[in-house]
Coordinates of N, CA and C in Angstrom, one line a residue:
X154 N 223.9 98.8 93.0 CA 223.3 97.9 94.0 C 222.8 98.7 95.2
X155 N 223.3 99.7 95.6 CA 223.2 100.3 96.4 C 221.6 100.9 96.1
X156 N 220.9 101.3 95.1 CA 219.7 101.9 95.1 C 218.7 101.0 95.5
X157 N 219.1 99.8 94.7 CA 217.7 98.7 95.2 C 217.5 98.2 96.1
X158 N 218.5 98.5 97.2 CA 218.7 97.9 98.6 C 217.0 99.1 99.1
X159 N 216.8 99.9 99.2 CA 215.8 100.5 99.6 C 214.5 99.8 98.9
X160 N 214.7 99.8 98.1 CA 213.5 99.6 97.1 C 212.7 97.7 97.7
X161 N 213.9 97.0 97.3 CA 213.4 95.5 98.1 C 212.9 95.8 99.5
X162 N 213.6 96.7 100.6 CA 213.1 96.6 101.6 C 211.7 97.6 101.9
X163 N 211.2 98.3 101.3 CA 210.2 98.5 101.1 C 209.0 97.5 100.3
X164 N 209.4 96.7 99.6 CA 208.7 95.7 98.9 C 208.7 94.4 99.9
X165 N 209.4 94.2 100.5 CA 209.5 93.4 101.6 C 209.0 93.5 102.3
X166 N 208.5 94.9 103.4 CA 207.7 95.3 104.1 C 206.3 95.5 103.9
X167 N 206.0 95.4 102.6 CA 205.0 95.4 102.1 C 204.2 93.9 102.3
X168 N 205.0 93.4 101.7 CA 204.6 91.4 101.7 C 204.4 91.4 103.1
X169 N 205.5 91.7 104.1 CA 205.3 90.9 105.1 C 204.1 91.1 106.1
X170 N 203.8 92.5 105.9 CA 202.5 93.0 106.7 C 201.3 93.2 106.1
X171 N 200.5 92.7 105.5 CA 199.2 92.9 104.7 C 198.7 93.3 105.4
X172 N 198.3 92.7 106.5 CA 197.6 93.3 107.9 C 197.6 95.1 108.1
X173 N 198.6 95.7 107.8 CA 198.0 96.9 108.5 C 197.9 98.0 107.6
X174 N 197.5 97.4 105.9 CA 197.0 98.1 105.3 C 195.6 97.7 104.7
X175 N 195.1 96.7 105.4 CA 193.6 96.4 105.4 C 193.2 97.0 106.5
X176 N 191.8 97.8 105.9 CA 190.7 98.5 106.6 C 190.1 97.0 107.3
X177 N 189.7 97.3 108.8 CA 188.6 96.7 109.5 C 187.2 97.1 109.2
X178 N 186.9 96.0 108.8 CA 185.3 96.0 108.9 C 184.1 96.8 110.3
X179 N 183.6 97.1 110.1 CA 183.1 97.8 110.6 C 181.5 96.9 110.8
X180 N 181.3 96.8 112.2 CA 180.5 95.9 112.5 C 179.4 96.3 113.6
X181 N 177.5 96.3 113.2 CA 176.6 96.9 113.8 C 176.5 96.4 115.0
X182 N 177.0 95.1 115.3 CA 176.5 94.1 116.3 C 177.0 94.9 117.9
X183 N 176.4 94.9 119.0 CA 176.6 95.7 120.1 C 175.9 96.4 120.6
X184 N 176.6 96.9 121.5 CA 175.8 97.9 122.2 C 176.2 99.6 121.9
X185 N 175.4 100.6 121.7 CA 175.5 101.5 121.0 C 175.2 102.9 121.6
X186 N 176.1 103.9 122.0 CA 175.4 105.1 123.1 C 175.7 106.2 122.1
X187 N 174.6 107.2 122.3 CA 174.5 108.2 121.2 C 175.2 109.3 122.3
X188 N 175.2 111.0 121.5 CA 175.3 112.2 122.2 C 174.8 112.5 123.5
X189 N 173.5 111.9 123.2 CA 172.5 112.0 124.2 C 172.2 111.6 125.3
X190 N 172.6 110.6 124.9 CA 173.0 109.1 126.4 C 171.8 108.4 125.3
X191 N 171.3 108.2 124.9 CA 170.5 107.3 123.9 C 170.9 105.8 123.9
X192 N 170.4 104.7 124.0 CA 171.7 103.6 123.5 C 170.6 102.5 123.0
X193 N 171.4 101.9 122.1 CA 170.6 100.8 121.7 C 171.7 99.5 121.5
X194 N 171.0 98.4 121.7 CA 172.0 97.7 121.3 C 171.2 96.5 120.3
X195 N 172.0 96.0 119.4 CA 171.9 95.6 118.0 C 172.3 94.1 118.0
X196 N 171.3 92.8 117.8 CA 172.2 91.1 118.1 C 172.6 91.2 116.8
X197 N 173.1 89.9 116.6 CA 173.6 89.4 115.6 C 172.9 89.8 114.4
X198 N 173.5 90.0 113.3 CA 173.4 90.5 111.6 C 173.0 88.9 111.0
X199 N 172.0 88.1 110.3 CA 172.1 87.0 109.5 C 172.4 87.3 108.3
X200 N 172.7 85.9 107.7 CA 173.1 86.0 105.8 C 172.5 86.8 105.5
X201 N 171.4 87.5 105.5 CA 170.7 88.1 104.9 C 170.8 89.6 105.0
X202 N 171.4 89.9 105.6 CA 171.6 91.4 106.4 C 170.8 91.9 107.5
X203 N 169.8 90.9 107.9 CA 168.6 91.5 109.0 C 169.0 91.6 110.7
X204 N 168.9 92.1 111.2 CA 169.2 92.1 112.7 C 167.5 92.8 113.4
X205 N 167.5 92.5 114.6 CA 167.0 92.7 115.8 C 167.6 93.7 116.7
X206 N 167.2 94.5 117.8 CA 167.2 94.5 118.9 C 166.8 95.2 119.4
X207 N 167.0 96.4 120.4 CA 166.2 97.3 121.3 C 166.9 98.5 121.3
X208 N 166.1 99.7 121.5 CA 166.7 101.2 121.7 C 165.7 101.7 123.0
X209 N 166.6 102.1 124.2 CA 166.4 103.1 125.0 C 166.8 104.5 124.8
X210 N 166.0 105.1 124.4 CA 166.2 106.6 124.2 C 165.8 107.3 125.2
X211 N 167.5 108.8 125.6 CA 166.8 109.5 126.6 C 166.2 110.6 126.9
X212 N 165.6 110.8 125.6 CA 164.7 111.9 125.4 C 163.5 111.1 124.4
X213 N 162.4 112.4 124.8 CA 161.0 112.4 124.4 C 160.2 113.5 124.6
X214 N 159.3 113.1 123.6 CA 158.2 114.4 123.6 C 157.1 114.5 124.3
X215 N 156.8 113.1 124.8 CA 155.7 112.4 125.4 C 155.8 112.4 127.2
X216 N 155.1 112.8 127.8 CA 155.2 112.4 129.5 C 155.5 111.3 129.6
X217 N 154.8 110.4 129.1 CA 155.1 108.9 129.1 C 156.4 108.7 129.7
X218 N 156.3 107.5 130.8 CA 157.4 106.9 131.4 C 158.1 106.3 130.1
X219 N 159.3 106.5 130.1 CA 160.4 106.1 128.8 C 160.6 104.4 129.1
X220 N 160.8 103.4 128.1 CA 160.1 102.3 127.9 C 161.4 102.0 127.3
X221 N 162.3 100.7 127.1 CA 162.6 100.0 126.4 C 162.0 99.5 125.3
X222 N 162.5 99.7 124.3 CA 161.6 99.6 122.6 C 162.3 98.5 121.4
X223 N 161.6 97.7 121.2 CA 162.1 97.4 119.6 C 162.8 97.9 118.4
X224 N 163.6 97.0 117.9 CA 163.9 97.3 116.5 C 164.5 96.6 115.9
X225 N 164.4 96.9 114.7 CA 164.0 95.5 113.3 C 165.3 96.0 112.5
X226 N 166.2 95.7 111.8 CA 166.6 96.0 110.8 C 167.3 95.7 109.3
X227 N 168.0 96.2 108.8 CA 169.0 95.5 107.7 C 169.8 96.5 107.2
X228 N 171.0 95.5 106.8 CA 172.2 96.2 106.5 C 172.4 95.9 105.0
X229 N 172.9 96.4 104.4 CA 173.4 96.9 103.1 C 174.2 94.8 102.9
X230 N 174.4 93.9 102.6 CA 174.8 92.5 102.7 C 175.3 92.4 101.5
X231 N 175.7 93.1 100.7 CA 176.7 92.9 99.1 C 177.8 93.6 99.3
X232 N 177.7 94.7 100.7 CA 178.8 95.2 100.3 C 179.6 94.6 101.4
X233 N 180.7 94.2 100.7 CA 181.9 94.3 101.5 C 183.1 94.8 102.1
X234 N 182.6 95.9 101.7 CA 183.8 97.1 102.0 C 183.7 97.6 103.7
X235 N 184.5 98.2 104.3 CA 184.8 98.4 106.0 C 183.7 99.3 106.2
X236 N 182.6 100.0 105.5 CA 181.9 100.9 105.9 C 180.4 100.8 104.9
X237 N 179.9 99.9 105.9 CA 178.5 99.4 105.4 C 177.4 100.5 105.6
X238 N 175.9 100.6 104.8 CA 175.2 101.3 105.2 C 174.1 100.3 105.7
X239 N 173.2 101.0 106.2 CA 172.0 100.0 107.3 C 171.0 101.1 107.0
X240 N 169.5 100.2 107.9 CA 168.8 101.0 108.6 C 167.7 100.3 109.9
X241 N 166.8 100.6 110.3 CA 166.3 100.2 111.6 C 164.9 100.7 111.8
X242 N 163.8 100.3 112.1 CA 163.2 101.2 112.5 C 162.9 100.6 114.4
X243 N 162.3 101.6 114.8 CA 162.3 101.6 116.0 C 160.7 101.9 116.7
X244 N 159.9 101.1 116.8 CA 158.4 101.0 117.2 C 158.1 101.4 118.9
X245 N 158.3 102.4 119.4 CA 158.1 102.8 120.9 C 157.6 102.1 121.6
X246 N 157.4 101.6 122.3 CA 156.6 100.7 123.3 C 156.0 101.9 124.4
X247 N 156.6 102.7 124.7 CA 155.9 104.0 125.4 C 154.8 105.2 124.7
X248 N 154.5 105.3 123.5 CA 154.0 106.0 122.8 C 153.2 105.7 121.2
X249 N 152.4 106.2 120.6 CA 152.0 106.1 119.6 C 153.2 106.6 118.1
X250 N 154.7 106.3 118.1 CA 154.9 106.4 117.2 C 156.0 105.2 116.9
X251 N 156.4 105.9 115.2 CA 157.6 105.1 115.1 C 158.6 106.0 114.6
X252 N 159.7 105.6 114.2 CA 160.8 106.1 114.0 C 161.6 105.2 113.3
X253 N 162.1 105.9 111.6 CA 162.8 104.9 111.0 C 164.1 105.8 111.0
X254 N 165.3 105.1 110.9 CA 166.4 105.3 110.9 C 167.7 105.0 109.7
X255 N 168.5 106.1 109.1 CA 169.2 104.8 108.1 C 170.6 105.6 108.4
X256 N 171.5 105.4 108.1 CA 173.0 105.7 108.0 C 174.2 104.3 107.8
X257 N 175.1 104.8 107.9 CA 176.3 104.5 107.4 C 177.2 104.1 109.1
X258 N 177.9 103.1 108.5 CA 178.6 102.5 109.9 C 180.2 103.0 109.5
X259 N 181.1 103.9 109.8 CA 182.1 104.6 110.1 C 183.3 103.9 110.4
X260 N 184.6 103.7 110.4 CA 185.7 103.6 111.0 C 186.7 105.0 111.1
X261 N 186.7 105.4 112.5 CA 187.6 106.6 111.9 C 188.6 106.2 112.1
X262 N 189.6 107.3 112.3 CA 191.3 107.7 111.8 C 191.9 106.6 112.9
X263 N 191.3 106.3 114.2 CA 191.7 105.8 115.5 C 191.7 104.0 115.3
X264 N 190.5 104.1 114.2 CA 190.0 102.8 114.1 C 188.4 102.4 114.8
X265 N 187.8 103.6 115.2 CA 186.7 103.4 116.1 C 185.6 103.3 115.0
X266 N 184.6 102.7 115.7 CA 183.4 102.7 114.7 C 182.2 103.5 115.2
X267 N 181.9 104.3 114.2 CA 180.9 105.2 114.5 C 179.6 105.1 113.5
X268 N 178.6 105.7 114.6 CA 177.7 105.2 113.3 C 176.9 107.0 113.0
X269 N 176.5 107.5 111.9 CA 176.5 108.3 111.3 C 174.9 107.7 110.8
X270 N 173.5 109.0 111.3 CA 172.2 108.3 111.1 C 171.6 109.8 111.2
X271 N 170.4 109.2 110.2 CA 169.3 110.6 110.1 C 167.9 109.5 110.1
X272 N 167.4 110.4 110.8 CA 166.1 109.7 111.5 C 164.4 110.7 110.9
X273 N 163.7 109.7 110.8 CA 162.2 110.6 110.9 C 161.4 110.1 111.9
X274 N 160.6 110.3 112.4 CA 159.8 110.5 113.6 C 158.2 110.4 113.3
X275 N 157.5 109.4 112.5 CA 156.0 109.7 112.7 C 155.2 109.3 114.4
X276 N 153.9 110.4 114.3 CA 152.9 110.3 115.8 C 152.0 110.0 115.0
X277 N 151.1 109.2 116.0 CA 149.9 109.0 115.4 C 149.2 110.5 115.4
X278 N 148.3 110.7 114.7 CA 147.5 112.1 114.6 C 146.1 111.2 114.7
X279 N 144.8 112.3 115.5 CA 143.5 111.5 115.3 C 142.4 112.6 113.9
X280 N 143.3 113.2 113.2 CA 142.7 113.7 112.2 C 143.7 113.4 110.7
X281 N 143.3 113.8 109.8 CA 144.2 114.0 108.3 C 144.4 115.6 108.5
X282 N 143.7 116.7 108.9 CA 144.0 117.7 108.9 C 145.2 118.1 109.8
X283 N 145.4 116.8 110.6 CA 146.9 117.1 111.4 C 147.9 116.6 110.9
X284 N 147.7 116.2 109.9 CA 149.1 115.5 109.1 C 150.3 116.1 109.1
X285 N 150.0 117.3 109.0 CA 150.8 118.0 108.6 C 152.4 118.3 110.3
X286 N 152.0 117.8 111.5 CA 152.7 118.0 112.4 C 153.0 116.7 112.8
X287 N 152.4 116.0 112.5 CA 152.6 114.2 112.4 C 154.5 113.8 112.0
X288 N 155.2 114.6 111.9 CA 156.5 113.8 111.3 C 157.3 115.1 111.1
X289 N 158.6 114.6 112.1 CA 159.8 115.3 112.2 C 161.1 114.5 112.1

């Protein structure tokens, strides 16, 4: 008798807390500040996975006065697991380019959510022979 006394009370402890062995979902909606001081913030996600909203970025290539900007996106909406992937693009309102964006939405060890993203960068160019420096 003595051995199963451990064993129920670990099976017991198990039932009684479900809660804190389910992962939190991990959620785009917010406001969002990069390394850089960058920040965007993201409204509501629909059924669909699509969201809205705006990115102030604090860097540029351009003199141009830095502008509050658009962006469009969608999220990965089958998956249900705590670590969704997305993407975004981002249309400058200060400059002739765009910028598409995709990564993966994080929970780390703490429970925080991070977002994890690789970006491309097209400029408008006024030749085809400049193509080639059009995108970083």
């Amino acid at each position: 008798m003595v051995q199963a006394t451990p064993f129920l009370l670990v099976l017991s402890l198990a039932l009684v807390t479900p809660g804190f062995s389910a992962k939190k979902r991990c959620v785009l909606t917010g406001r969002w500040v990069n390394d850089l001081g960058s920040n965007m913030t993201i409204g509501a996600v629909n059924g669909k996975g699509e969201f809205t909203g705006s990115y102030h970025t604090a860097v540029t290539a351009t003199t141009n006065e830095i502008q509050l900007s658009p962006l469009q996106g969608s999220q990965h909406r089958t998956n249900n697991k705590s670590q969704t992937t997305f993407g975004f693009t981002v249309n400058w309102s200060f400059s002739d380019s765009i910028t598409v964006f995709t990564g993966q939405c994080f929970m780390d060890e703490n429970g925080k959510e991070v977002l994890k993203t690789m970006w491309l960068l097209r400029s408008r160019v006024d030749d085809i022979k400049d193509d080639w420096k059009a995108t970083r």
